[in-house]
PDB file of N, CA and C in Angstrom:
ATOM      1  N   UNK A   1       6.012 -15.433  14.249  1.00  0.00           N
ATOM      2  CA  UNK A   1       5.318 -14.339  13.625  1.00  0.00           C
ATOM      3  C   UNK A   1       6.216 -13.138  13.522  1.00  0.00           C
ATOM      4  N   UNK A   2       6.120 -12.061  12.776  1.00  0.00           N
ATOM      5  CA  UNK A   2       6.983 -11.178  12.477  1.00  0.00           C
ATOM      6  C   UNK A   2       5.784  -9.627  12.489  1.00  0.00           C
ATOM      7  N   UNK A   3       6.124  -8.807  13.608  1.00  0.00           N
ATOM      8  CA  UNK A   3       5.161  -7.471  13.225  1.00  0.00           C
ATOM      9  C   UNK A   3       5.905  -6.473  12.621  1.00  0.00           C
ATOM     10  N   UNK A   4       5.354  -5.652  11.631  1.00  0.00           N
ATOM     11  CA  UNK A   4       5.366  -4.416  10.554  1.00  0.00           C
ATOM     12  C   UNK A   4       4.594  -3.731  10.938  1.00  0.00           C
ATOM     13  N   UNK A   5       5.664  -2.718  11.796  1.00  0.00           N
ATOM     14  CA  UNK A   5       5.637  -1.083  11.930  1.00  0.00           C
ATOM     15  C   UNK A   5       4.998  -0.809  11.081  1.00  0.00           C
ATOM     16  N   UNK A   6       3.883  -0.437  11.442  1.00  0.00           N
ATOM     17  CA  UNK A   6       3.409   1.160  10.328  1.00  0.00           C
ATOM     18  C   UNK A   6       2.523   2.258  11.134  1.00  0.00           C
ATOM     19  N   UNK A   7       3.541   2.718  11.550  1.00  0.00           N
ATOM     20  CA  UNK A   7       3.431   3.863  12.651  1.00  0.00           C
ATOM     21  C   UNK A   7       2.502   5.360  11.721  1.00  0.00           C
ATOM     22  N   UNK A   8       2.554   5.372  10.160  1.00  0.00           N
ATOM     23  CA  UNK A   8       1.425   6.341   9.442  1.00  0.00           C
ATOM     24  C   UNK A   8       0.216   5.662   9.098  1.00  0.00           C
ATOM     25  N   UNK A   9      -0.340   4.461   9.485  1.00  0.00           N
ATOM     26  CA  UNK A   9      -1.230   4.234   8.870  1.00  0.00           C
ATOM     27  C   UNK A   9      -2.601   4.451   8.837  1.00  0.00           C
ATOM     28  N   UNK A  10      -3.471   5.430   8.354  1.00  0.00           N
ATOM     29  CA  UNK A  10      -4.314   6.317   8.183  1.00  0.00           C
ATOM     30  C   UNK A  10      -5.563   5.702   8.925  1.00  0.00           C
ATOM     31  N   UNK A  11      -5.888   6.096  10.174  1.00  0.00           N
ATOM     32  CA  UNK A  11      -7.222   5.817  10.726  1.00  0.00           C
ATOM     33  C   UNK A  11      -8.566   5.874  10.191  1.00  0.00           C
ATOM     34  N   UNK A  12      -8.981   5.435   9.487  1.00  0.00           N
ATOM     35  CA  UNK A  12      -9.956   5.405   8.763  1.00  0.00           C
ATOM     36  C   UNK A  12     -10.922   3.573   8.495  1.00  0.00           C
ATOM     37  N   UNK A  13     -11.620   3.874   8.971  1.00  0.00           N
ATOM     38  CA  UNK A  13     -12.707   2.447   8.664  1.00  0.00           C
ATOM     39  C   UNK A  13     -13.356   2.350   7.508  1.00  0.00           C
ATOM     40  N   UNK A  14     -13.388   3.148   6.313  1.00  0.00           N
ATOM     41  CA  UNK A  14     -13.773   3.010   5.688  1.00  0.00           C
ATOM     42  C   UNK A  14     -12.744   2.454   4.464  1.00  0.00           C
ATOM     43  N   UNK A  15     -10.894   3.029   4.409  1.00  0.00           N
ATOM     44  CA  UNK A  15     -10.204   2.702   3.733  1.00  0.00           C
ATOM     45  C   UNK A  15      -9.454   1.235   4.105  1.00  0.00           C
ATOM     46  N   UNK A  16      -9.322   0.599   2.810  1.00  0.00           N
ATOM     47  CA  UNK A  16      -8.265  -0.789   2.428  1.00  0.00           C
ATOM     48  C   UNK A  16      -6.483  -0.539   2.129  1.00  0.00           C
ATOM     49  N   UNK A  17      -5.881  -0.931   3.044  1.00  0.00           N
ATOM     50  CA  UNK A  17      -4.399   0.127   2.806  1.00  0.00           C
ATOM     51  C   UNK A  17      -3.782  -1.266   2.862  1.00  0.00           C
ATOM     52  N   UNK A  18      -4.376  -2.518   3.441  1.00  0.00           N
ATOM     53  CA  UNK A  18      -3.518  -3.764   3.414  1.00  0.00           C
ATOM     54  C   UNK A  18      -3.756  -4.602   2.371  1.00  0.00           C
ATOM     55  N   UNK A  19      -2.925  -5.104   2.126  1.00  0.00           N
ATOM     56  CA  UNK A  19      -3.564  -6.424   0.939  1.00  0.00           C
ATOM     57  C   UNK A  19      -2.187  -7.318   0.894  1.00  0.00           C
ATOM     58  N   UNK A  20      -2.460  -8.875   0.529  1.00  0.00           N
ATOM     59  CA  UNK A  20      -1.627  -9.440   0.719  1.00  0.00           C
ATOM     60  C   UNK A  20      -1.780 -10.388  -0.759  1.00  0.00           C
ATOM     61  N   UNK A  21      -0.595 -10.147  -1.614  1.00  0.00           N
ATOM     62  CA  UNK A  21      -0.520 -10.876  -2.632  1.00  0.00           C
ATOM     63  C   UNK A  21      -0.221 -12.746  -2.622  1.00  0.00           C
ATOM     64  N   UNK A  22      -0.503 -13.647  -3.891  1.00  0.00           N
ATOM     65  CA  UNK A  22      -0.241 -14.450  -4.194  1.00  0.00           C
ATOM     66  C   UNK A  22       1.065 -14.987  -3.897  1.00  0.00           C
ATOM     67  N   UNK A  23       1.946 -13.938  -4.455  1.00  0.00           N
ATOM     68  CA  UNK A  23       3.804 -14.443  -4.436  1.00  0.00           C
ATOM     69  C   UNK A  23       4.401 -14.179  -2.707  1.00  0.00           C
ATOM     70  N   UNK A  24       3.433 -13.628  -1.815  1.00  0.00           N
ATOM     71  CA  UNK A  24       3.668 -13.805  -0.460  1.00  0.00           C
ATOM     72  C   UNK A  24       4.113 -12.514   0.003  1.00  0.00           C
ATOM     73  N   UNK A  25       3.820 -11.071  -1.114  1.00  0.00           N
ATOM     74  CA  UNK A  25       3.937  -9.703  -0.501  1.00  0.00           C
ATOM     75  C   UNK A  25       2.723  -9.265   0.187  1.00  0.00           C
ATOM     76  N   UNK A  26       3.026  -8.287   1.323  1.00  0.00           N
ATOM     77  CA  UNK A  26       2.028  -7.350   1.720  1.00  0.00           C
ATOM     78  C   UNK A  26       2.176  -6.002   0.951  1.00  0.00           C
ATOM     79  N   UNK A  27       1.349  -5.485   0.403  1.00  0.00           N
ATOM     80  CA  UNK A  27       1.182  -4.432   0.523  1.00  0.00           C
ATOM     81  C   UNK A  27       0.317  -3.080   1.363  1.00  0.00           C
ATOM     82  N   UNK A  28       1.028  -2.189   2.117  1.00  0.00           N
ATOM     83  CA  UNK A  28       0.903  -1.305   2.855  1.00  0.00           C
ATOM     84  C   UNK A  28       0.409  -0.089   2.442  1.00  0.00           C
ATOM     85  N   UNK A  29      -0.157   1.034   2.556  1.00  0.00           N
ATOM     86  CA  UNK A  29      -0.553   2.380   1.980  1.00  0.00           C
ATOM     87  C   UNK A  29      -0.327   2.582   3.433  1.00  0.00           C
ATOM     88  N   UNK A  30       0.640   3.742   3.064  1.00  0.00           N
ATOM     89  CA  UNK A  30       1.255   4.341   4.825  1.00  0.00           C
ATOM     90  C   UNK A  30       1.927   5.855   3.950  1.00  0.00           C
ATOM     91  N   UNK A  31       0.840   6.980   4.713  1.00  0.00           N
ATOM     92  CA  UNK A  31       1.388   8.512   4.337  1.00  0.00           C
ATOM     93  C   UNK A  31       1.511   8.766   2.910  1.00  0.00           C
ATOM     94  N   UNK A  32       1.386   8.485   1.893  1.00  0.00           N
ATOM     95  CA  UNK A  32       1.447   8.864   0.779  1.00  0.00           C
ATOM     96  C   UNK A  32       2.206   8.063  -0.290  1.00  0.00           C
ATOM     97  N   UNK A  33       2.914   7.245   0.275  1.00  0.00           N
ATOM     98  CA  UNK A  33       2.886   5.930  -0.598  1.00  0.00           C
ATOM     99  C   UNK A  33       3.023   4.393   0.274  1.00  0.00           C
ATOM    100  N   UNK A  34       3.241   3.446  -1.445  1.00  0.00           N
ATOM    101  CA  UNK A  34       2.846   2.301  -1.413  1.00  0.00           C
ATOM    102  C   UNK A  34       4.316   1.363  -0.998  1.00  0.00           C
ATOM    103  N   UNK A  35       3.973   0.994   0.324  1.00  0.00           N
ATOM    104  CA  UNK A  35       5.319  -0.200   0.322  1.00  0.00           C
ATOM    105  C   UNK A  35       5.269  -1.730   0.530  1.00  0.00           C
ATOM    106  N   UNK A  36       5.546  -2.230   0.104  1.00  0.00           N
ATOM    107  CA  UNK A  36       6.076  -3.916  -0.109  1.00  0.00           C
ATOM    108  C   UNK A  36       6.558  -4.438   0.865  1.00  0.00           C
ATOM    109  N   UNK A  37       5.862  -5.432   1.766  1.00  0.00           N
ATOM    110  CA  UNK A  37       7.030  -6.345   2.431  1.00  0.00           C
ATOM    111  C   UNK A  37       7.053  -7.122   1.721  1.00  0.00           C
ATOM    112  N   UNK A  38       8.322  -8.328   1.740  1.00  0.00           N
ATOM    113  CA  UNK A  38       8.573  -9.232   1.217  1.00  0.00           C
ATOM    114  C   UNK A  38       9.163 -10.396   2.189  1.00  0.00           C
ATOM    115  N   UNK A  39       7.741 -11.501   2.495  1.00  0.00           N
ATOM    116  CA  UNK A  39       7.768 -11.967   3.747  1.00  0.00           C
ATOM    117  C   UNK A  39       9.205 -13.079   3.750  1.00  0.00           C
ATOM    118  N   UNK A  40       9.883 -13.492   2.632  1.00  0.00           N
ATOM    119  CA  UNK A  40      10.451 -14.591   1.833  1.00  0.00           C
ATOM    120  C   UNK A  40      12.176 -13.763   2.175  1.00  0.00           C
ATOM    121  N   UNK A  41      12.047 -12.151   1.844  1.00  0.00           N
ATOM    122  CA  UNK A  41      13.733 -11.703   1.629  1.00  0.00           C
ATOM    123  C   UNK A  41      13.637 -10.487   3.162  1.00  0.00           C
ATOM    124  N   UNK A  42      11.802 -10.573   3.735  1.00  0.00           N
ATOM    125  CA  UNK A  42      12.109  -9.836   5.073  1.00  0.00           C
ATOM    126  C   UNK A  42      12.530  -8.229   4.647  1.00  0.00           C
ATOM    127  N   UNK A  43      12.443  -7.650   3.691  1.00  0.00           N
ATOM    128  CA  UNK A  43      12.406  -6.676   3.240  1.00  0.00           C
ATOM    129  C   UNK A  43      11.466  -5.425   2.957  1.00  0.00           C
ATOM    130  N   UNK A  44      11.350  -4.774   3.141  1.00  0.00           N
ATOM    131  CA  UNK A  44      10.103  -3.624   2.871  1.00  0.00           C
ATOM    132  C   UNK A  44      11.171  -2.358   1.871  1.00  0.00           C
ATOM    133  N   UNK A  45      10.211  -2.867   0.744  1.00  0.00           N
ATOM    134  CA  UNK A  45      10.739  -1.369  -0.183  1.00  0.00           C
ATOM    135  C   UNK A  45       9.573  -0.191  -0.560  1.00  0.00           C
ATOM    136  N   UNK A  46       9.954   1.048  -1.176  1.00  0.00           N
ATOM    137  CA  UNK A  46       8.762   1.702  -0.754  1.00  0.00           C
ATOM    138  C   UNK A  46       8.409   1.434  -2.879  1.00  0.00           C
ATOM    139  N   UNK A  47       7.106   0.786  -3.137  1.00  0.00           N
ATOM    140  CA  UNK A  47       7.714   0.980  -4.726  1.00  0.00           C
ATOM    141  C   UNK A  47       6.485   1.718  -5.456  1.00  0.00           C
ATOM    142  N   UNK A  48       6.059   3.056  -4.094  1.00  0.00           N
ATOM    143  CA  UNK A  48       5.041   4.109  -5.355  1.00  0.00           C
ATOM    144  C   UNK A  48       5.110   5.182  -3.933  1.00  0.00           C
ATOM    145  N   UNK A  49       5.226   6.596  -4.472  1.00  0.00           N
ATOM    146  CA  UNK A  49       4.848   7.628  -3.902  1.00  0.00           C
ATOM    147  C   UNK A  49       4.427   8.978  -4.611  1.00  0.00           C
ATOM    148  N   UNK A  50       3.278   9.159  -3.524  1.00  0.00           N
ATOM    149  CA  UNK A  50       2.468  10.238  -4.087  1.00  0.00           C
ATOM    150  C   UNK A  50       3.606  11.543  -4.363  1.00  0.00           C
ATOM    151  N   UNK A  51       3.149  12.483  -5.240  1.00  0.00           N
ATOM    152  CA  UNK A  51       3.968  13.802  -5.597  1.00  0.00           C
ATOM    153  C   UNK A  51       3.560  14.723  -4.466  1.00  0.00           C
ATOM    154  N   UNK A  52       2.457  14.956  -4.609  1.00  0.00           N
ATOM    155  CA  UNK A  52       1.375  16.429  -3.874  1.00  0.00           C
ATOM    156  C   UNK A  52       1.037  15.875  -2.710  1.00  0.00           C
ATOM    157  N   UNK A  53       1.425  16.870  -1.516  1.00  0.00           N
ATOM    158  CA  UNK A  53       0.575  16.864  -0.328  1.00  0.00           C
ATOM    159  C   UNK A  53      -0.306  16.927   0.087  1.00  0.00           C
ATOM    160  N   UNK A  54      -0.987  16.287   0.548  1.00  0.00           N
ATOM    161  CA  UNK A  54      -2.348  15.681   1.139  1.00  0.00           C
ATOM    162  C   UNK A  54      -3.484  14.641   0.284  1.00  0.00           C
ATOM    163  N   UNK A  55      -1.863  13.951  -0.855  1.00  0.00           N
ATOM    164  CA  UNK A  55      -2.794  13.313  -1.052  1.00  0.00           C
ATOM    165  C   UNK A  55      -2.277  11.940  -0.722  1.00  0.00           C
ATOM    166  N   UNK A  56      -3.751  10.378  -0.721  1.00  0.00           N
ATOM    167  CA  UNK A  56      -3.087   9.619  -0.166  1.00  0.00           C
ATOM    168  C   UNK A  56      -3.942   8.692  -0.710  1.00  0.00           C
ATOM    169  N   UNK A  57      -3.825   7.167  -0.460  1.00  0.00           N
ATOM    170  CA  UNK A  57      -4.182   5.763  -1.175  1.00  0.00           C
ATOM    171  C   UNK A  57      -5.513   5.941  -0.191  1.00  0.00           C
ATOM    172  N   UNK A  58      -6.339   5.022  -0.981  1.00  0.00           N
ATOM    173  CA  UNK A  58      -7.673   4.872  -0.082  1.00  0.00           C
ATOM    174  C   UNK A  58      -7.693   3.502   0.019  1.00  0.00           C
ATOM    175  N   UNK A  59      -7.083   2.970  -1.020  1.00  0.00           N
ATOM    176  CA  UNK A  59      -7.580   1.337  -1.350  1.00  0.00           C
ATOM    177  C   UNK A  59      -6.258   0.999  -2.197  1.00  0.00           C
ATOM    178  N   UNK A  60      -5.973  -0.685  -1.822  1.00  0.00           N
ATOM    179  CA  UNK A  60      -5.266  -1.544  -2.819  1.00  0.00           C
ATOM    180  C   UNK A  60      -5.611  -2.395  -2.829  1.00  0.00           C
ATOM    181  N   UNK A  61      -5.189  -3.186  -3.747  1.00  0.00           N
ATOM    182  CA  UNK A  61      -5.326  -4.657  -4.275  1.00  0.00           C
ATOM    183  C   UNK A  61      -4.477  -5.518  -5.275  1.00  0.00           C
ATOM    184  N   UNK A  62      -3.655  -6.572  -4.608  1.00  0.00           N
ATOM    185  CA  UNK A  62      -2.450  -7.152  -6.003  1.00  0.00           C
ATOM    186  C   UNK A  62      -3.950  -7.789  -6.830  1.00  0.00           C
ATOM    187  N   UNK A  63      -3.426  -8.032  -7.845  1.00  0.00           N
ATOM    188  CA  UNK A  63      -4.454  -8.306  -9.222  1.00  0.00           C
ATOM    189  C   UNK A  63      -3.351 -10.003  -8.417  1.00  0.00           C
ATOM    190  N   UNK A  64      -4.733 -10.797  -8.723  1.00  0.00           N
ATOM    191  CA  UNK A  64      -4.975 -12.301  -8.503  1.00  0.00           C
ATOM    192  C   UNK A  64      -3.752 -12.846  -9.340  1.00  0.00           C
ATOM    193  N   UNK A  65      -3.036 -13.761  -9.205  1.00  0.00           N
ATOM    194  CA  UNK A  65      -1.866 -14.508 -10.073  1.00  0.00           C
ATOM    195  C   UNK A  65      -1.169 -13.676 -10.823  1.00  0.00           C
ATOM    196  N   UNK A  66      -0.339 -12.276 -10.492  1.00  0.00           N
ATOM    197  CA  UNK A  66       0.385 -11.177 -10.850  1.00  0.00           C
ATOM    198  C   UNK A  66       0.633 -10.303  -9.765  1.00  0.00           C
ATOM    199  N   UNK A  67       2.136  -9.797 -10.132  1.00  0.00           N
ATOM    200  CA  UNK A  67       2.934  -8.957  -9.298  1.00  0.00           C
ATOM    201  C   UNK A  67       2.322  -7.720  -9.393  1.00  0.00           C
ATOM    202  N   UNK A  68       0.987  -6.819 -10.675  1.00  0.00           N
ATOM    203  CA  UNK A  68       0.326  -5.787  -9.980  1.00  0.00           C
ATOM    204  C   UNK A  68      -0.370  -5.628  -9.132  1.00  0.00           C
ATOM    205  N   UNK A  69      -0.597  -4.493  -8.975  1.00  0.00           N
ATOM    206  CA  UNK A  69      -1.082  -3.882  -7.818  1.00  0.00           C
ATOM    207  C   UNK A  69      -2.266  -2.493  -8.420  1.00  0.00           C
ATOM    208  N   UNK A  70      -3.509  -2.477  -7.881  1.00  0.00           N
ATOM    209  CA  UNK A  70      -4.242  -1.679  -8.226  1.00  0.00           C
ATOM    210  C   UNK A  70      -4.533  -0.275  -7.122  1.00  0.00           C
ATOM    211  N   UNK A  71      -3.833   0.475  -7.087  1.00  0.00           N
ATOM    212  CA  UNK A  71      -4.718   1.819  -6.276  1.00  0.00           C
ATOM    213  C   UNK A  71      -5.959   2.413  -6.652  1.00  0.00           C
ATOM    214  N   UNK A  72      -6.830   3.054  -5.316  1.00  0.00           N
ATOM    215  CA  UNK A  72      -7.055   4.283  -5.364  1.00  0.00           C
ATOM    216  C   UNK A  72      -7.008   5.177  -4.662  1.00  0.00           C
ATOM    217  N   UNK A  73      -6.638   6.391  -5.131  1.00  0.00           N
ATOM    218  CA  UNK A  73      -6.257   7.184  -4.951  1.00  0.00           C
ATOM    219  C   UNK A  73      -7.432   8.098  -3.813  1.00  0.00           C
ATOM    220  N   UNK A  74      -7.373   9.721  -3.267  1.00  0.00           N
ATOM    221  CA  UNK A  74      -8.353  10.467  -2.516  1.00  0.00           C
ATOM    222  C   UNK A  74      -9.044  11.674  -3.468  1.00  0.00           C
ATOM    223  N   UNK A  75      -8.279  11.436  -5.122  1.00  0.00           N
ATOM    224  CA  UNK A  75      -8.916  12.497  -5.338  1.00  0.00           C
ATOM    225  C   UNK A  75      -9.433  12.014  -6.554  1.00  0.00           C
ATOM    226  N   UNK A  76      -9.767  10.645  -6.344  1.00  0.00           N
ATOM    227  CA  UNK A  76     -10.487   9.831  -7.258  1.00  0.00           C
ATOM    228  C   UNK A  76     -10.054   9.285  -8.164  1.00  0.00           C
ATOM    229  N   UNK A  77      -8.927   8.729  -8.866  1.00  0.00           N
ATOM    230  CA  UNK A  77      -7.922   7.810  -9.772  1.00  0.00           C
ATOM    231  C   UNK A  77      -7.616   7.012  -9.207  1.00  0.00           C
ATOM    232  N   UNK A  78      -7.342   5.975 -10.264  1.00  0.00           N
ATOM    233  CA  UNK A  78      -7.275   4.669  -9.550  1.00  0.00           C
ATOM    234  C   UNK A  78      -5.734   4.745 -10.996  1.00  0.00           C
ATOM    235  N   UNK A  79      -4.716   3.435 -10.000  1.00  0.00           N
ATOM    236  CA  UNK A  79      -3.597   3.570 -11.005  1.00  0.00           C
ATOM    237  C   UNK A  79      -3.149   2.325 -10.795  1.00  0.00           C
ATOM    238  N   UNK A  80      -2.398   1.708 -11.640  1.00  0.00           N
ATOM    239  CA  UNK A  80      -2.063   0.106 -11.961  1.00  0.00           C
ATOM    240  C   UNK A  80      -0.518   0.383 -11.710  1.00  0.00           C
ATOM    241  N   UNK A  81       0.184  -0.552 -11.133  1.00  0.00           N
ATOM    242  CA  UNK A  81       1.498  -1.231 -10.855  1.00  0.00           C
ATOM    243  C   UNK A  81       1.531  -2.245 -12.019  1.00  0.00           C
ATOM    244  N   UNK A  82       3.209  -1.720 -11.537  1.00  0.00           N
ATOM    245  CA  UNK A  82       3.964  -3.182 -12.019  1.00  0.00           C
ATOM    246  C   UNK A  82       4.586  -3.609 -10.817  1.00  0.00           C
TER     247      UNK A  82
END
């Protein structure tokens, strides 16, 4: 087994910050953006961050048989990956 640090990850029971795709990524919502492990190359890249302070992901989700990824956001937008 392999554990991933995520020493920001927002205490909250009501928010979804994990999700684990098809092609074998996790995705993380940690402090204001979105990062990737990649359980296959053992890698974590960071590949979305918020601009403005205090704001942060509430929710993700990779879209089923595709490399996107769906946020939402805290101040109510939701935004699509590639």
């Amino acid at each position: 087994y392999k554990i991933l640090p995520a020493t920001y990850l927002r205490d909250d029971f009501y928010l979804n910050l994990v999700d684990y795709a098809d092609s074998g990524n996790i995705g993380v919502g940690l402090q204001g953006g979105l990062f990737v492990w990649s359980g296959c190359a053992t890698k974590v890249t960071r590949a979305f961050e918020l601009k403005e302070e205090g704001e942060f992901i509430c929710s993700l989700q990779f879209l089923p048989g595709s490399s996107k990824v769906a946020m939402g956001l805290n101040r109510g937008e939701l935004s699509l990956l590639d």
